[in-house]
Amino acid sequence: MWKLLQIELYKIFKRPRTYIAFGTIASLIMIVQFGLKLDGKEYVDFMLSTIPGFELGGNVLNGYLVCYITLMMLLINVPLLVTIISADMISGEANIGTLRFLLAKPYSRAQLIIAKFLATVIYTFLLLVWLALFALLLNMLLFGVSDMVIFKSSYIVVIKSNDVFWRYLGAFGFAFIAMTTVAAVGFLLSIFAENSIGPIVGTMSIIVFFTVISTLNIPLYSAIKPYLFVTHMNNWKEFFDEKVDLNNSTISGTIQNPQRIINSVLVLLGHTVGLLAVAVFIFKRKDVLS
Amino acid sequence: MFLLLGFSTFADAQDMAPLVNKLKAKLDQVNDYQATGVLKTDIAFIKAPVSRVKVYFKKPNRFRLVKDGGISILPKGGLSVTLNNVIDLGNFVALAAGDATVDGFAVKIVKVLPGDDANDLVLATLYIDEKNLLVRKANITTRENGTYDIGLTYGKFSSYGLADKVVFSFNTKNYKLPKGVTLEFDDEAKTTDAEKLKNKKGRVEISYDNYVINKGFDDNIFK
Amino acid sequence: MPMQHIIQVTGLTKQFNNLTAVNNLSFTVNEGDVYGFLGQNGAGKSTTLRMLLTLIAPTAGNIELFGLPLNTHRREIMQQTGAVIEKPDVYKYLTAYENLQLFAKLSGIKPTTQQLMEQLDMVGLNGREHDKVKTFSQGMKQRLGIATALVHNPKLIVLDEPTNGLDPQGIADIRNLILHLSRERKKTIVVSSHLLNEIEQVATRVIIIDKGKKVIEGSAAELFDPSQTVLELDTLNNEAALILLRQSQWAQFLQPRRSGTLILKLNRTVIPQLHTWLVQQGVQVMQVQPRHSLEDLFLQVTSGKQHVEAFTN
């Protein structure tokens, strides 16, 4: 199993396609950084224009806020980057003809598919570590650190500088779990295809479709909303909201709705496990005709 | 129209300028100060931590609040329009508007109107403790930054007229965060504290624990 | 203990929806055989070989390899089996050497650099070991594919249409490689093709399947037996020639006619005599086409197939 995983990772990191994702993330982040470095004041002024009569003092546009802005812009695109690999894991091998070679080796199909999925998960993990490196650490270096001001839809949260970093660890961890679910969708679809285009388009369509459903405020759809994985994908933001005491002062180290994070994690993990189980079940019975 | 009516009522009242000038003389002892304290913000739609602040003041009315390495979110101009802005008018009309009690202290209510139309201050109502020569409470209306109340509690720096605790309160009803501005599309239900926060007056409270008075410091702090 | 049967297949059937791709097929491959699997495209060769490799699950029937049931001893069996199915199965973004190393690892062995280089040398890829496969010709990819199938030194090698898409030189290379593996390395080899002459040149045993069913199975020696040569004779007047033949010593060799031409089954060595006799009788010969019986059989199967295709198209 370990050997299979090694081989799968070797294959992933030997192919040019893999580095497209890393390159894309680095360049997107640098574009955001560049823009905010030049025009950040405008951005902050724009945020502030929503609360006339108040003024912000201090380094508002610090690394922590820039990271948050970056994540909001980028996490929409990461599923695509995860999918270009996950949706290719099996279909890609069917396409180049190596799948039948792999399956005629002394490993069971379940072993092979789980090794392939684990490799995808590791790729996803490294992608998020890469994202964290650029979006968080580089921004901390470039923009410095200070308290973090977040404009929620109906209130503003100010989080103390020394209370932020662990939230990002949580947020990236959460994003990892969410992206693993996305990877599992692409992975499952990749069983049915003989090139990666179909599964990539399929996965993105599913995400877009469910996102639209979960954004529409129609009672019928609201009922299924809690069960859609896309609804939960953005809940990393929950890490950036604090409880307040009776004086409306924030309590350091708290999260406003920890239960929401736990729920989302459970829903996402449930989806991942379910999708993988279906993938194993189908793949074990599949006739390889490619 | 209403403003004119207001003036005519004050015209009959007793001139309180001497009391205000006496107060000014007391506050004038202080050329500058640096103070440290704790800032608490209690505004309906702002969740902010309690944080330590440094406050700098130089005559006549230069004022700066610095949060230790952090970010402050405060009513615009609110905290810098202090008593000194009122007291330092030079050209003003001070009218008596009755007596009252604030925190158990007997006070005279004094309405102060700037003689100069260009001034940001429109009207200040001071609740002056005549006996101790301290302002216990103030209600200030400005052109730019609306109306707010200032409550003052004194301790060991009362001889300089410097409060241990200053509470600014103002109405936050007019402030509303438009949705979507921050790319956040979270549902309304998320603001669990919304009820608690709703229709509350905004309060910013600074509790000073120390003043360093008339020791001088670099003007750069105000830049 | 020498093993008799390397592959034993009984009653193998595969149903894809309404199509029966393999129909109650039974055959045996013995140790040391080069087992030729002949049939038209779509006859069920590939499906059968894929079932041997567990790529396709049979609908019915039994497969034993090395005397072990495939469905319960897959791992042990696959450790001793190497396969190339149709196209070359390699990673284009890796070099030849990296591909070979990867498949060695997959097979659970760790060959030395030298061993790997020798393997690549054997399939004629010396000098190109460290080039990416995407720069390779089809023939080179195919040879690399075979090298990867052999890297773990399996006892059984399954080659499905190994010469597909190759140029004549490539085809010859593969043929020589099969002969080398069989004679020098004592491998048991199953090789499929839709071309008789490819199988003829390497196989020790042959099976022909059509529409998923076995048409004939036998040793190459008997199927390619020169005494069983089928002669197709076309003359200016076949009716007259037939009368002459019936009255001659050649009558015993006559077979039913096919689409006008005359068919005789005889020993290859007597064909010159027949020819001389025909000329003496004044028969104007237009064409004499000798084929051994297997080829003849295969052609009949093929032409029947083509007939059907002509109708269905």
Coordinates of C-alpha atoms in Angstrom, one line a residue, chain A residues 3-4 6-8 10-12 14-16 93-109 111-112 116 285-290, chain C residues 14 16 50 53-57 74-75 78-79 81 83-94 98 101-103 105-108 145 148-149 152:
Chain A
K3 CA 4.6 1.5 -2.1
L4 CA 1.5 2.1 -4.3
Q6 CA 4.7 6.4 -3.3
I7 CA 4.3 5.4 -6.9
E8 CA 1.2 7.5 -7.3
Y10 CA 5.8 10.0 -7.9
K11 CA 3.6 10.1 -10.9
I12 CA 1.7 13.2 -9.8
K14 CA 6.5 14.0 -12.3
R15 CA 3.9 15.5 -14.5
P16 CA 3.8 19.1 -15.7
E93 CA -4.6 6.4 -16.9
A94 CA -7.4 4.9 -19.0
N95 CA -6.6 7.5 -21.6
I96 CA -2.9 6.7 -22.0
G97 CA -3.6 3.0 -21.5
T98 CA -1.6 2.5 -18.4
L99 CA -4.7 1.6 -16.3
R100 CA -4.9 -1.9 -17.6
F101 CA -1.3 -2.3 -16.9
L102 CA -1.7 -1.2 -13.4
L103 CA -4.7 -3.4 -12.8
A104 CA -2.8 -6.5 -14.0
K105 CA -0.4 -6.0 -11.2
P106 CA -0.5 -7.9 -7.9
Y107 CA -2.5 -5.3 -6.1
S108 CA -6.2 -5.4 -5.5
R109 CA -8.3 -2.7 -7.1
Q111 CA -5.7 -1.0 -2.7
L112 CA -5.0 0.8 -6.0
K116 CA -4.6 6.9 -5.7
R285 CA -16.7 -4.2 -10.4
K286 CA -15.8 -2.2 -13.4
D287 CA -14.7 -4.0 -16.6
V288 CA -11.7 -2.2 -18.0
L289 CA -12.3 -1.8 -21.7
S290 CA -10.0 1.2 -22.3
Chain C
K14 CA -18.8 -12.7 -21.1
F16 CA -22.1 -7.1 -22.4
R50 CA -8.6 -9.2 -20.3
L53 CA -5.8 -10.5 -16.4
T54 CA -8.8 -9.7 -14.2
L55 CA -9.5 -6.5 -16.2
I56 CA -12.9 -7.8 -17.1
A57 CA -15.1 -10.0 -14.8
R74 CA -5.2 -13.2 -8.0
R75 CA -2.1 -11.8 -6.3
M78 CA -0.3 -11.7 -11.2
Q79 CA 3.1 -11.8 -9.6
T81 CA 2.2 -12.7 -15.1
A83 CA 1.0 -8.4 -20.0
V84 CA 0.8 -5.9 -22.8
I85 CA -2.7 -5.1 -23.9
E86 CA -3.1 -3.5 -27.3
K87 CA -1.5 0.0 -27.2
P88 CA 1.8 0.6 -25.4
D89 CA 1.1 1.1 -21.8
V90 CA 3.6 3.6 -20.5
Y91 CA 3.8 7.1 -19.0
K92 CA 4.7 9.5 -21.6
Y93 CA 6.0 12.1 -19.2
L94 CA 8.5 9.7 -17.7
E98 CA 11.7 5.7 -15.1
Q101 CA 11.6 1.3 -12.6
L102 CA 8.1 2.2 -11.7
F103 CA 6.6 -1.0 -13.1
K105 CA 8.3 -1.4 -8.1
L106 CA 4.7 -2.1 -8.8
S107 CA 5.5 -5.7 -9.3
G108 CA 7.2 -5.8 -6.0
G145 CA 5.7 -1.8 -23.0
T148 CA 7.8 -3.3 -18.5
A149 CA 5.7 -6.4 -18.8
H152 CA 9.5 -8.8 -12.9

